[in-house]
Amino acid sequence: MSETESRTWPVHPAGPPDHNPFGALAELAPAAAFMRDGTGRYVWANHAYAHLYGTTRDAVIGRHLSDVDEPADVDRFLAMDRQVLADGRSVRHTLTYRRPDGSLAHAAGYRFPATWSTGRCVAGIYVDVTDYVRATDQRHHAEADLRALRDHSGLACVRLTRDGRVSEAGVAAAEVLGVRLSDLAGVRADSLLADTREHADLFRAWKDLISGRRRSARALAVLVDGEGAQRRARIHLTTVSTPAPGGTGVWAVATRLSRSQRTQPTLTPAQLRIVTLLAAGRTNTDIAAELRLSRQTLDYHLSRLRRLLEAPTRPALVARAYVLGLLSPQMWPPQAPTEARAFGPS
């Protein structure tokens, strides 16, 4: 066994054996308990304590500590006994020991001064915490694996609280959204999404997850990065729980990301018609005549379109109109699609 000493505080010694409240309480308790005299000899032990060593209590009582424990631990345990008797205080500590089958086990408890018959002795009581220690280790390993997956898999993932705020985020998510990783903490998820028709479907799935009606869901969404560019993505949502009150949250992972696109500019009907005629190869004179515009007004619209579409020439204006989905690539003569799209093909 190995022991780790902790903080101490005073306790009242136990009474004589026939009125020993500790022994009466611990006799049939599932917690392992013992009493040793100042020399290290067992004067009492319960069944649970003997079970730790794979023996019976009758085989323990009357024997010396050196007959029961590992030689490497005996001196340390006796030194702790002497310190407890000298200080008159209890010591909280943990034990690591080998079970009879050779497996490693853990116990936590107290060692404190007590009275047995006419002499002072040291009493101890322990609770087996092997399953708890194992579960804690497994949780730590799982958390480490999750952090590695979050930060090094290349997946854009964030963890959201019940009120829809980012509590954790991976490096890839920050890169996709074009922001610093530290700036994502506490951000509302709504601020990272475009207000499109997919947003309503995603919100319905979110409500089902938070209410417990579903454990996981998938939906489409349009992400908005730090510069206002947008990209379509499939969002995988999974609920997770923590011990804290209200600790249910949601992991969101974005996959099948489209290319980043600037938001489609809003054109007036006249401007959209001018772009359509430009794509058909019409001259400025033809366009002005068909739309009944003066040359000065047409020049104003063309100048405005160059700024809106970030295109310096007529060919560039037409190319940008197709890239942004303002004109349908499947139709001739050129015309706008029946539903304007904010993105090109995924």
Tab-separated table of C-alpha atoms in Angstrom:
chain	number	residue	atom	x	y	z
A	1	MET	CA	0.000	0.000	0.000
A	2	SER	CA	1.001	3.625	-0.399
A	3	GLU	CA	-0.528	6.495	1.557
A	4	THR	CA	-1.001	10.203	0.902
A	5	GLU	CA	-1.423	12.365	4.002
A	6	SER	CA	-3.883	15.259	4.023
A	7	ARG	CA	-5.117	17.960	6.415
A	8	THR	CA	-5.852	17.094	10.061
A	9	TRP	CA	-8.304	18.124	12.792
A	10	PRO	CA	-9.025	16.921	16.381
A	11	VAL	CA	-11.448	14.113	17.221
A	12	HIS	CA	-12.702	12.689	20.502
A	13	PRO	CA	-11.143	9.349	21.528
A	14	ALA	CA	-13.334	6.292	21.660
A	15	GLY	CA	-14.456	4.862	25.003
A	16	PRO	CA	-13.749	1.409	26.555
A	17	PRO	CA	-14.362	-1.653	24.354
A	18	ASP	CA	-17.730	-2.506	25.915
A	19	HIS	CA	-18.903	1.048	25.252
A	20	ASN	CA	-16.891	1.681	22.101
A	21	PRO	CA	-19.157	3.599	19.728
A	22	PHE	CA	-16.653	3.363	16.883
A	23	GLY	CA	-16.354	-0.428	17.128
A	24	ALA	CA	-20.110	-0.870	17.518
A	25	LEU	CA	-20.747	1.276	14.464
A	26	ALA	CA	-17.967	-0.172	12.290
A	27	GLU	CA	-18.453	-3.846	13.193
A	28	LEU	CA	-20.806	-4.573	10.297
A	29	ALA	CA	-20.165	-1.449	8.229
A	30	PRO	CA	-19.151	-1.892	4.577
A	31	ALA	CA	-16.248	0.518	5.235
A	32	ALA	CA	-12.980	-1.162	6.253
A	33	ALA	CA	-12.022	-0.323	9.876
A	34	PHE	CA	-9.253	-1.348	12.309
A	35	MET	CA	-7.580	-0.521	15.654
A	36	ARG	CA	-3.868	-0.981	16.387
A	37	ASP	CA	-1.923	-0.388	19.595
A	38	GLY	CA	1.141	1.804	19.832
A	39	THR	CA	3.454	-1.027	18.787
A	40	GLY	CA	1.569	-1.758	15.578
A	41	ARG	CA	-0.396	-4.824	16.726
A	42	TYR	CA	-4.033	-5.188	15.708
A	43	VAL	CA	-6.445	-5.194	18.663
A	44	TRP	CA	-9.585	-5.074	16.524
A	45	ALA	CA	-10.675	-5.140	12.850
A	46	ASN	CA	-13.958	-5.578	11.069
A	47	HIS	CA	-14.803	-7.997	8.297
A	48	ALA	CA	-14.481	-5.366	5.539
A	49	TYR	CA	-10.899	-4.574	6.581
A	50	ALA	CA	-9.873	-8.224	6.592
A	51	HIS	CA	-11.475	-8.601	3.172
A	52	LEU	CA	-9.020	-6.035	1.774
A	53	TYR	CA	-6.248	-8.556	2.487
A	54	GLY	CA	-8.214	-11.561	1.334
A	55	THR	CA	-8.484	-13.051	4.843
A	56	THR	CA	-10.740	-13.102	7.921
A	57	ARG	CA	-10.866	-10.735	10.866
A	58	ASP	CA	-9.796	-13.488	13.262
A	59	ALA	CA	-6.653	-13.939	11.189
A	60	VAL	CA	-5.866	-10.213	11.492
A	61	ILE	CA	-6.604	-9.503	15.188
A	62	GLY	CA	-3.547	-10.097	17.355
A	63	ARG	CA	-1.087	-9.948	14.475
A	64	HIS	CA	1.494	-7.233	13.941
A	65	LEU	CA	1.296	-4.787	11.027
A	66	SER	CA	4.474	-6.318	9.592
A	67	ASP	CA	2.652	-9.662	9.303
A	68	VAL	CA	-0.093	-8.122	7.173
A	69	ASP	CA	1.343	-5.321	5.037
A	70	GLU	CA	4.208	-5.007	2.589
A	71	PRO	CA	7.625	-4.508	4.297
A	72	ALA	CA	8.219	-1.299	2.320
A	73	ASP	CA	5.044	0.246	3.820
A	74	VAL	CA	5.322	-0.899	7.445
A	75	ASP	CA	7.803	1.757	8.652
A	76	ARG	CA	5.797	4.531	7.017
A	77	PHE	CA	2.495	3.315	8.462
A	78	LEU	CA	3.957	2.973	11.948
A	79	ALA	CA	5.404	6.473	11.715
A	80	MET	CA	1.944	7.780	10.859
A	81	ASP	CA	0.466	5.875	13.813
A	82	ARG	CA	3.003	7.436	16.179
A	83	GLN	CA	2.281	10.909	14.780
A	84	VAL	CA	-1.471	10.452	15.282
A	85	LEU	CA	-0.943	9.373	18.905
A	86	ALA	CA	1.498	12.203	19.577
A	87	ASP	CA	-0.681	14.939	18.086
A	88	GLY	CA	-4.045	13.556	19.180
A	89	ARG	CA	-5.444	14.464	15.772
A	90	SER	CA	-6.986	12.574	12.882
A	91	VAL	CA	-5.325	12.295	9.503
A	92	ARG	CA	-7.223	12.013	6.238
A	93	HIS	CA	-5.357	9.985	3.642
A	94	THR	CA	-5.654	7.693	0.644
A	95	LEU	CA	-4.357	4.166	0.143
A	96	THR	CA	-3.236	2.360	-2.963
A	97	TYR	CA	-2.960	-1.410	-2.510
A	98	ARG	CA	-2.979	-4.733	-4.326
A	99	ARG	CA	-6.010	-6.976	-4.053
A	100	PRO	CA	-5.548	-10.736	-3.588
A	101	ASP	CA	-6.018	-11.175	-7.343
A	102	GLY	CA	-3.138	-8.759	-7.985
A	103	SER	CA	-5.244	-5.873	-9.302
A	104	LEU	CA	-4.565	-2.309	-8.143
A	105	ALA	CA	-7.169	-0.797	-5.797
A	106	HIS	CA	-7.696	2.510	-3.980
A	107	ALA	CA	-9.226	3.488	-0.631
A	108	ALA	CA	-9.749	6.797	1.171
A	109	GLY	CA	-10.368	7.352	4.863
A	110	TYR	CA	-9.192	8.598	8.285
A	111	ARG	CA	-6.756	7.490	10.950
A	112	PHE	CA	-7.345	8.861	14.465
A	113	PRO	CA	-6.510	8.270	18.153
A	114	ALA	CA	-8.846	6.080	20.222
A	115	THR	CA	-8.935	4.109	23.499
A	116	TRP	CA	-9.041	0.313	23.629
A	117	SER	CA	-9.249	-1.371	27.048
A	118	THR	CA	-6.728	0.548	29.167
A	119	GLY	CA	-4.433	1.675	26.383
A	120	ARG	CA	-4.286	4.244	23.655
A	121	CYS	CA	-4.453	2.994	20.103
A	122	VAL	CA	-4.850	4.160	16.533
A	123	ALA	CA	-8.141	3.561	14.726
A	124	GLY	CA	-8.749	3.812	11.013
A	125	ILE	CA	-11.697	3.605	8.641
A	126	TYR	CA	-11.618	3.471	4.830
A	127	VAL	CA	-13.994	3.449	1.886
A	128	ASP	CA	-13.054	1.685	-1.335
A	129	VAL	CA	-12.874	4.302	-4.097
A	130	THR	CA	-11.405	2.096	-6.820
A	131	ASP	CA	-14.396	2.453	-9.140
A	132	TYR	CA	-14.452	6.211	-8.612
A	133	VAL	CA	-10.726	6.554	-9.351
A	134	ARG	CA	-11.078	4.363	-12.426
A	135	ALA	CA	-14.072	6.360	-13.677
A	136	THR	CA	-12.215	9.634	-13.071
A	137	ASP	CA	-9.183	8.378	-14.990
A	138	GLN	CA	-11.395	7.225	-17.853
A	139	ARG	CA	-13.118	10.615	-17.945
A	140	HIS	CA	-9.762	12.421	-18.043
A	141	HIS	CA	-8.596	10.177	-20.877
A	142	ALA	CA	-11.859	10.778	-22.757
A	143	GLU	CA	-11.532	14.537	-22.300
A	144	ALA	CA	-7.939	14.444	-23.547
A	145	ASP	CA	-9.017	12.425	-26.594
A	146	LEU	CA	-11.843	14.867	-27.254
A	147	ARG	CA	-9.494	17.861	-27.041
A	148	ALA	CA	-7.099	16.172	-29.457
A	149	LEU	CA	-9.964	15.430	-31.849
A	150	ARG	CA	-11.313	18.972	-31.516
A	151	ASP	CA	-7.966	20.685	-32.106
A	152	HIS	CA	-6.155	18.398	-34.542
A	153	SER	CA	-8.784	16.601	-36.659
A	154	GLY	CA	-9.469	19.597	-38.890
A	155	LEU	CA	-13.182	19.460	-38.014
A	156	ALA	CA	-14.896	22.793	-37.402
A	157	CYS	CA	-16.600	22.136	-34.070
A	158	VAL	CA	-17.947	24.234	-31.206
A	159	ARG	CA	-19.638	23.382	-27.930
A	160	LEU	CA	-22.727	25.443	-27.140
A	161	THR	CA	-24.448	26.113	-23.828
A	162	ARG	CA	-28.204	25.757	-23.370
A	163	ASP	CA	-28.679	29.442	-24.149
A	164	GLY	CA	-26.834	29.098	-27.455
A	165	ARG	CA	-23.437	30.566	-26.573
A	166	VAL	CA	-20.029	29.136	-27.505
A	167	SER	CA	-18.312	27.564	-24.476
A	168	GLU	CA	-15.567	25.697	-26.367
A	169	ALA	CA	-14.289	25.801	-29.933
A	170	GLY	CA	-11.699	24.033	-32.050
A	171	VAL	CA	-8.930	25.669	-34.040
A	172	ALA	CA	-10.577	24.679	-37.335
A	173	ALA	CA	-13.820	26.431	-36.337
A	174	ALA	CA	-11.938	29.678	-35.722
A	175	GLU	CA	-10.220	29.343	-39.109
A	176	VAL	CA	-13.514	28.701	-40.938
A	177	LEU	CA	-15.138	31.700	-39.236
A	178	GLY	CA	-12.103	33.920	-39.795
A	179	VAL	CA	-11.746	34.970	-36.142
A	180	ARG	CA	-9.311	34.373	-33.299
A	181	LEU	CA	-10.053	31.306	-31.189
A	182	SER	CA	-10.191	33.407	-28.016
A	183	ASP	CA	-12.828	35.672	-29.578
A	184	LEU	CA	-15.315	32.800	-29.979
A	185	ALA	CA	-15.812	32.216	-26.247
A	186	GLY	CA	-19.222	33.508	-25.155
A	187	VAL	CA	-20.343	34.452	-28.683
A	188	ARG	CA	-23.992	33.762	-29.521
A	189	ALA	CA	-24.306	31.087	-32.212
A	190	ASP	CA	-26.959	33.183	-33.982
A	191	SER	CA	-24.339	35.818	-34.745
A	192	LEU	CA	-22.356	33.231	-36.734
A	193	LEU	CA	-25.288	32.300	-39.000
A	194	ALA	CA	-26.930	34.045	-41.941
A	195	ASP	CA	-30.673	34.638	-41.769
A	196	THR	CA	-31.680	32.192	-44.504
A	197	ARG	CA	-34.458	29.647	-44.844
A	198	GLU	CA	-32.112	27.001	-43.419
A	199	HIS	CA	-31.897	28.987	-40.183
A	200	ALA	CA	-35.487	28.120	-39.225
A	201	ASP	CA	-34.885	24.361	-39.688
A	202	LEU	CA	-31.721	24.545	-37.600
A	203	PHE	CA	-33.531	26.412	-34.828
A	204	ARG	CA	-36.292	23.776	-34.696
A	205	ALA	CA	-33.672	21.025	-34.374
A	206	TRP	CA	-31.968	23.017	-31.608
A	207	LYS	CA	-35.182	23.281	-29.579
A	208	ASP	CA	-35.737	19.531	-29.861
A	209	LEU	CA	-32.220	18.855	-28.571
A	210	ILE	CA	-32.404	21.248	-25.623
A	211	SER	CA	-35.847	19.963	-24.599
A	212	GLY	CA	-34.590	16.362	-24.633
A	213	ARG	CA	-36.840	15.203	-27.458
A	214	ARG	CA	-33.779	14.277	-29.548
A	215	ARG	CA	-30.180	13.306	-28.818
A	216	SER	CA	-28.747	14.298	-32.201
A	217	ALA	CA	-29.752	16.101	-35.379
A	218	ARG	CA	-28.436	17.284	-38.729
A	219	ALA	CA	-29.351	20.449	-40.568
A	220	LEU	CA	-28.066	22.860	-43.186
A	221	ALA	CA	-26.820	26.316	-42.250
A	222	VAL	CA	-25.085	29.314	-43.792
A	223	LEU	CA	-22.040	30.440	-41.794
A	224	VAL	CA	-20.896	34.062	-41.748
A	225	ASP	CA	-17.196	34.722	-41.184
A	226	GLY	CA	-15.518	37.734	-39.602
A	227	GLU	CA	-15.398	39.587	-42.935
A	228	GLY	CA	-19.023	38.967	-43.818
A	229	ALA	CA	-18.369	36.203	-46.349
A	230	GLN	CA	-20.721	33.230	-46.255
A	231	ARG	CA	-20.455	29.502	-46.850
A	232	ARG	CA	-23.002	26.731	-46.736
A	233	ALA	CA	-22.397	23.800	-44.373
A	234	ARG	CA	-24.045	20.707	-42.945
A	235	ILE	CA	-24.235	20.951	-39.158
A	236	HIS	CA	-24.163	17.803	-36.996
A	237	LEU	CA	-25.581	18.426	-33.508
A	238	THR	CA	-25.200	16.120	-30.476
A	239	THR	CA	-26.268	16.738	-26.882
A	240	VAL	CA	-23.762	16.322	-24.046
A	241	SER	CA	-24.208	16.578	-20.274
A	242	THR	CA	-22.035	17.785	-17.396
A	243	PRO	CA	-22.472	17.309	-13.615
A	244	ALA	CA	-23.211	21.028	-13.141
A	245	PRO	CA	-26.875	22.077	-12.813
A	246	GLY	CA	-28.298	22.859	-16.244
A	247	GLY	CA	-25.138	21.407	-17.723
A	248	THR	CA	-26.715	20.030	-20.891
A	249	GLY	CA	-25.004	21.469	-23.936
A	250	VAL	CA	-24.619	20.702	-27.618
A	251	TRP	CA	-21.589	19.907	-29.753
A	252	ALA	CA	-21.971	21.301	-33.272
A	253	VAL	CA	-19.689	20.059	-36.053
A	254	ALA	CA	-19.702	21.665	-39.505
A	255	THR	CA	-18.966	19.451	-42.529
A	256	ARG	CA	-19.386	19.656	-46.320
A	257	LEU	CA	-18.380	23.314	-46.374
A	258	SER	CA	-18.937	25.180	-49.635
A	259	ARG	CA	-16.551	27.772	-50.976
A	260	SER	CA	-16.561	31.094	-49.202
A	261	GLN	CA	-18.649	33.668	-51.043
A	262	ARG	CA	-19.405	37.288	-50.462
A	263	THR	CA	-23.035	38.082	-49.758
A	264	GLN	CA	-24.956	38.617	-52.956
A	265	PRO	CA	-25.466	42.372	-53.483
A	266	THR	CA	-29.007	43.638	-53.740
A	267	LEU	CA	-29.657	45.131	-57.185
A	268	THR	CA	-32.603	47.254	-58.266
A	269	PRO	CA	-34.748	45.866	-61.092
A	270	ALA	CA	-33.174	48.427	-63.449
A	271	GLN	CA	-29.636	47.434	-62.444
A	272	LEU	CA	-30.423	43.722	-62.829
A	273	ARG	CA	-31.889	44.385	-66.267
A	274	ILE	CA	-28.766	46.316	-67.292
A	275	VAL	CA	-26.552	43.388	-66.231
A	276	THR	CA	-28.772	40.984	-68.206
A	277	LEU	CA	-28.466	43.109	-71.361
A	278	LEU	CA	-24.705	43.448	-70.873
A	279	ALA	CA	-24.415	39.647	-70.690
A	280	ALA	CA	-26.375	39.417	-73.976
A	281	GLY	CA	-23.766	41.621	-75.659
A	282	ARG	CA	-25.890	44.738	-76.074
A	283	THR	CA	-24.176	48.074	-76.484
A	284	ASN	CA	-24.654	51.052	-74.179
A	285	THR	CA	-26.750	52.766	-76.856
A	286	ASP	CA	-29.014	49.708	-77.187
A	287	ILE	CA	-29.413	49.409	-73.417
A	288	ALA	CA	-30.234	53.093	-72.973
A	289	ALA	CA	-32.822	52.928	-75.755
A	290	GLU	CA	-34.503	49.768	-74.504
A	291	LEU	CA	-34.729	50.993	-70.919
A	292	ARG	CA	-35.508	54.578	-71.986
A	293	LEU	CA	-32.603	55.981	-70.033
A	294	SER	CA	-30.409	58.919	-70.851
A	295	ARG	CA	-26.744	58.172	-71.457
A	296	GLN	CA	-25.905	60.095	-68.281
A	297	THR	CA	-28.309	57.945	-66.212
A	298	LEU	CA	-26.981	54.735	-67.793
A	299	ASP	CA	-23.395	55.789	-67.011
A	300	TYR	CA	-24.442	56.370	-63.403
A	301	HIS	CA	-25.948	52.854	-63.174
A	302	LEU	CA	-22.859	51.290	-64.738
A	303	SER	CA	-20.591	53.122	-62.309
A	304	ARG	CA	-22.762	51.977	-59.421
A	305	LEU	CA	-22.708	48.367	-60.659
A	306	ARG	CA	-18.897	48.379	-60.917
A	307	ARG	CA	-18.704	49.320	-57.246
A	308	LEU	CA	-21.360	46.876	-56.109
A	309	LEU	CA	-19.911	43.918	-57.999
A	310	GLU	CA	-16.276	44.963	-57.576
A	311	ALA	CA	-15.763	44.688	-61.322
A	312	PRO	CA	-13.903	47.414	-63.303
A	313	THR	CA	-14.991	46.416	-66.858
A	314	ARG	CA	-18.044	45.206	-68.775
A	315	PRO	CA	-16.715	41.600	-69.096
A	316	ALA	CA	-15.892	41.595	-65.375
A	317	LEU	CA	-19.411	42.793	-64.535
A	318	VAL	CA	-20.921	39.906	-66.496
A	319	ALA	CA	-18.530	37.345	-64.982
A	320	ARG	CA	-19.231	38.499	-61.420
A	321	ALA	CA	-22.991	38.408	-62.067
A	322	TYR	CA	-22.746	34.731	-63.000
A	323	VAL	CA	-20.412	33.851	-60.123
A	324	LEU	CA	-22.727	35.504	-57.580
A	325	GLY	CA	-25.796	33.775	-58.977
A	326	LEU	CA	-27.426	36.961	-60.282
A	327	LEU	CA	-27.744	35.328	-63.723
A	328	SER	CA	-28.682	31.742	-64.434
A	329	PRO	CA	-25.879	29.818	-66.221
A	330	GLN	CA	-28.429	27.408	-67.756
A	331	MET	CA	-30.500	30.045	-69.585
A	332	TRP	CA	-30.081	31.975	-72.844
A	333	PRO	CA	-30.724	34.751	-73.543
A	334	PRO	CA	-29.319	35.701	-70.137
A	335	GLN	CA	-31.795	36.226	-67.335
A	336	ALA	CA	-31.975	36.117	-63.561
A	337	PRO	CA	-32.939	32.796	-61.909
A	338	THR	CA	-36.448	32.524	-60.492
A	339	GLU	CA	-34.959	32.394	-56.980
A	340	ALA	CA	-31.911	34.564	-56.323
A	341	ARG	CA	-29.167	32.573	-54.622
A	342	ALA	CA	-26.583	33.859	-52.223
A	343	PHE	CA	-24.113	31.085	-53.099
A	344	GLY	CA	-22.705	29.335	-56.084
A	345	PRO	CA	-22.664	25.525	-56.335
A	346	SER	CA	-21.357	23.718	-53.239
